[in-house]
CSV table of C-alpha atoms in Angstrom, one decimal:
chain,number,residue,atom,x,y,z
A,1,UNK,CA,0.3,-8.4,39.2
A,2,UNK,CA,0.2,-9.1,35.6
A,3,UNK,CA,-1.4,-6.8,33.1
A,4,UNK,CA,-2.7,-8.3,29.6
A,5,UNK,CA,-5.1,-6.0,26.8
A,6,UNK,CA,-6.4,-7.9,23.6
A,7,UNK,CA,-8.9,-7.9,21.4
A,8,UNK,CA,-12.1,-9.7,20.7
A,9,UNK,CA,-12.7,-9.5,16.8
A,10,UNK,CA,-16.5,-9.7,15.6
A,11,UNK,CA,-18.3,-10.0,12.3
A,12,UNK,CA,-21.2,-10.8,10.6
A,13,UNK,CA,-24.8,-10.1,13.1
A,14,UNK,CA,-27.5,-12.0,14.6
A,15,UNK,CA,-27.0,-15.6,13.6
A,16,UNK,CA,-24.3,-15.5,11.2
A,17,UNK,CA,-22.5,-13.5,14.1
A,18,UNK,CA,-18.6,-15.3,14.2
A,19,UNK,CA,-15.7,-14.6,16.6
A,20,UNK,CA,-11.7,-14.4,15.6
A,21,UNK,CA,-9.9,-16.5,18.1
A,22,UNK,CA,-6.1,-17.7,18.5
A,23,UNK,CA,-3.8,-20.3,19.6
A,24,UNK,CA,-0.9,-20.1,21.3
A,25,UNK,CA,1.8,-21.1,19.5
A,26,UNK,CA,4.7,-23.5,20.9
A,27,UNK,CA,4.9,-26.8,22.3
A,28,UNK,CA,2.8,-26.7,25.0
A,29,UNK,CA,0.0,-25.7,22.9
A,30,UNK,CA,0.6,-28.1,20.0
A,31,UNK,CA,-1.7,-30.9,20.9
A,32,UNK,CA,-4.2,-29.1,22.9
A,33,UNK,CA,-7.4,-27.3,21.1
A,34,UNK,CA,-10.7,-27.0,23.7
A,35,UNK,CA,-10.1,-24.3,26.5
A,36,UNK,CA,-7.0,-23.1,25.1
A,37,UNK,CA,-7.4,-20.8,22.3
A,38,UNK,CA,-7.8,-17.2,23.2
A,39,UNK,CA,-8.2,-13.6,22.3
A,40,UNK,CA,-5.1,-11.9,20.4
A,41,UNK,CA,-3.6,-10.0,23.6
A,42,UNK,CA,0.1,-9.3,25.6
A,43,UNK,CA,1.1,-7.8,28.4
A,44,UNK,CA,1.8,-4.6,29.1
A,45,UNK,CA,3.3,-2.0,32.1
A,46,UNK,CA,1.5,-0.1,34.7
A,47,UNK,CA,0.6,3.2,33.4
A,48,UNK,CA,0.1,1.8,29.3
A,49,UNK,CA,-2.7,2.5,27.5
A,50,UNK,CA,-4.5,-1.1,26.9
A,51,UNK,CA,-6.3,-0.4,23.9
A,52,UNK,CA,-2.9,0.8,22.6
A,53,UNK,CA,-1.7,-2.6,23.9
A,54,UNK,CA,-4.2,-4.4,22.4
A,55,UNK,CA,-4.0,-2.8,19.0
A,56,UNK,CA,-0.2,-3.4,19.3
A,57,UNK,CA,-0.6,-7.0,20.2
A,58,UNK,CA,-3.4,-8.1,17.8
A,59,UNK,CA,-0.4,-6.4,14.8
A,60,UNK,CA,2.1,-8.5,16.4
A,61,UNK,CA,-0.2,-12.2,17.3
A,62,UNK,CA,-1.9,-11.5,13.5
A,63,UNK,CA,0.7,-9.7,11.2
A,64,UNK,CA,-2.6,-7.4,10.3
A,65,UNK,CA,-3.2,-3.8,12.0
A,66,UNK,CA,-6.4,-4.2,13.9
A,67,UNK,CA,-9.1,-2.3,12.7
A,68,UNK,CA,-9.4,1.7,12.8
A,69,UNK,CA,-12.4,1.6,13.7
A,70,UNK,CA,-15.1,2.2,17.0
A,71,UNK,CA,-14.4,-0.1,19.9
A,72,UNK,CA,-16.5,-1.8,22.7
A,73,UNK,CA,-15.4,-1.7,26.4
A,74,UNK,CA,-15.5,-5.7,27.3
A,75,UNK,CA,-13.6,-4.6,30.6
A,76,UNK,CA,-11.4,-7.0,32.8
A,77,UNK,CA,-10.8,-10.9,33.8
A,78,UNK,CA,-8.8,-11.7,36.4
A,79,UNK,CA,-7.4,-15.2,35.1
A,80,UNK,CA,-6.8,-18.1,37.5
A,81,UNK,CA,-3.2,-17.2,37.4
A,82,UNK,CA,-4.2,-13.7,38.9
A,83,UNK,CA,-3.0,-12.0,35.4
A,84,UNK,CA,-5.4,-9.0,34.5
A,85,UNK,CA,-6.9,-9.1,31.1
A,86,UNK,CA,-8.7,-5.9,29.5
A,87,UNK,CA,-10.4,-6.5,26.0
A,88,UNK,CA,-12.3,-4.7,23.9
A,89,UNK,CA,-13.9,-5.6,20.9
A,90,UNK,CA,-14.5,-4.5,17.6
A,91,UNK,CA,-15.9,-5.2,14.6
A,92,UNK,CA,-14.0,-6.2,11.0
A,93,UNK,CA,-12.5,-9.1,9.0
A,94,UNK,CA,-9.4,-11.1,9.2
A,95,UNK,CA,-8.7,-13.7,7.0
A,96,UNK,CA,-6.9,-16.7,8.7
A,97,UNK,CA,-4.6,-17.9,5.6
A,98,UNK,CA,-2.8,-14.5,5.9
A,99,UNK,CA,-1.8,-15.0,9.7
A,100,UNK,CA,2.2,-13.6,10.2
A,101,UNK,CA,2.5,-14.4,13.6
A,102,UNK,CA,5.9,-12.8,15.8
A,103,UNK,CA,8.5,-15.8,16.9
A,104,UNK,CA,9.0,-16.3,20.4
A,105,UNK,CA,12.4,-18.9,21.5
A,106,UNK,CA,13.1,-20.9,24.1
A,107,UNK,CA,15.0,-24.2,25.2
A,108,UNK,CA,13.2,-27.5,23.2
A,109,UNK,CA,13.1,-29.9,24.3
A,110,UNK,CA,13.9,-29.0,28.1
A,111,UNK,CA,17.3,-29.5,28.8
A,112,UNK,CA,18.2,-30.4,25.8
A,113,UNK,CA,20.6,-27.0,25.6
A,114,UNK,CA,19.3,-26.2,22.0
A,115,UNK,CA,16.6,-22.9,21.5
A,116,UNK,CA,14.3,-23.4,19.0
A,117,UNK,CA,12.3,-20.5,17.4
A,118,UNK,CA,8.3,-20.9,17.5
A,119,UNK,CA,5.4,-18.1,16.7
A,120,UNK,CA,3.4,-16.4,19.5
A,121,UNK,CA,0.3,-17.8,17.6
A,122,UNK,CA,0.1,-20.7,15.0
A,123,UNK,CA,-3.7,-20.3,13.9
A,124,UNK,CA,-6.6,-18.1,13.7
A,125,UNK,CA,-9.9,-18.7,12.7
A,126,UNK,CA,-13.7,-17.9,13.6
A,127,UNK,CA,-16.1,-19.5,15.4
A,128,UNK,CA,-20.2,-19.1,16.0
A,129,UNK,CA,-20.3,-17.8,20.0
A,130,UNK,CA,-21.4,-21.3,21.1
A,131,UNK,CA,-18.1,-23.1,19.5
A,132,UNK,CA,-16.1,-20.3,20.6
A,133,UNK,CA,-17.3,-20.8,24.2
A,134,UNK,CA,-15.9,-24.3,24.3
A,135,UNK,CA,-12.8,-23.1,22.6
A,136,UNK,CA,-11.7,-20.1,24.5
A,137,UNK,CA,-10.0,-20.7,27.9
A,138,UNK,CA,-12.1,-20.8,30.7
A,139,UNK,CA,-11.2,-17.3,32.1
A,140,UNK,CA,-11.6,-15.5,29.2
A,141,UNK,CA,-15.4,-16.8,27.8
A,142,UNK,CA,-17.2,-14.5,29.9
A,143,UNK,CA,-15.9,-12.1,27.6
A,144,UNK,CA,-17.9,-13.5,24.8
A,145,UNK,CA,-21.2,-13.4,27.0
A,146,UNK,CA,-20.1,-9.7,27.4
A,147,UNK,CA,-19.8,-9.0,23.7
A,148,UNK,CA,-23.2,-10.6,23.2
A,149,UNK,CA,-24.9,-8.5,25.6
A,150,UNK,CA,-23.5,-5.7,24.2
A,151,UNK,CA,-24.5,-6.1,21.1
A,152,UNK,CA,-28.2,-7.2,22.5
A,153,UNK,CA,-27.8,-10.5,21.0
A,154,UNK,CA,-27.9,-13.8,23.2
A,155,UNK,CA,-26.3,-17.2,21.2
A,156,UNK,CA,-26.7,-19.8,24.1
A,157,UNK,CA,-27.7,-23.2,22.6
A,158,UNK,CA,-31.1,-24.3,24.5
């Protein structure tokens, strides 16, 4: 089984409340933007820590140390591809212009013999709950409705 930690990055409260999601990086990802952004996260080994993980993943998706600060329990997913996600959340400020993403390579096109270089995330940027709802991947949006509860605050559109 696959493990994953991330982290769901909040700021602002009550209305003005906005979420810090990602997307994937790479060709597969270019041309796709509804249900597939996600939290910053990577996997990690049996017996890690996964808010180490996490802290160590959002460093590496963002180029920015996540916050030293307090964080929430979201708990796990389990993903359709039966990968385990943990996430936690916290509250602070990242500004999307200064995203310094890690490179990831593989062979592009397929077949084609030649390994091109491409970043784990290309953009970053904040959303309202209910627009982050329809951009997040399906697995990971009851994460969001976690968030909310624990922060006793409910953003569904009527």
């Amino acid at each position: 089984m696959k493990l994953s930690a991330g982290i769901l990055m909040y700021r602002g409260e009550a209305q003005a409340l906005e979420l810090l999601l990602v997307h994937p990086g790479g060709p597969f990802w270019a041309k796709k933007d509804r249900g597939a952004w996600s939290i910053p996260k990577g996997e990690y080994e049996e017996g890690e820590e996964p808010l180490t993980v996490a802290k160590r993943e959002f460093a590496e998706e963002l180029g920015s140390p996540a916050p030293n600060r307090v964080y929430l329990q979201l708990g796990e997913l389990k993903q359709p591809s039966r990968k385990v996600i943990t996430a936690f959340a916290v509250e602070g400020d990242f500004d999307p212009a200064r995203l310094s993403s890690h490179h990831f390579e593989m062979e592009w096109p397929p077949k084609s013999g030649r390994r091109q270089s491409f970043p784990e995330v290309d953009r970053a940027a904040w959303f309202a709950p209910d627009e982050a709802r329809k951009k997040i991947l399906p697995g990971q949006a009851p994460f969001i409705d976690r968030l909310l509860a624990a922060l006793g605050t409910d953003h569904r559109s009527p």
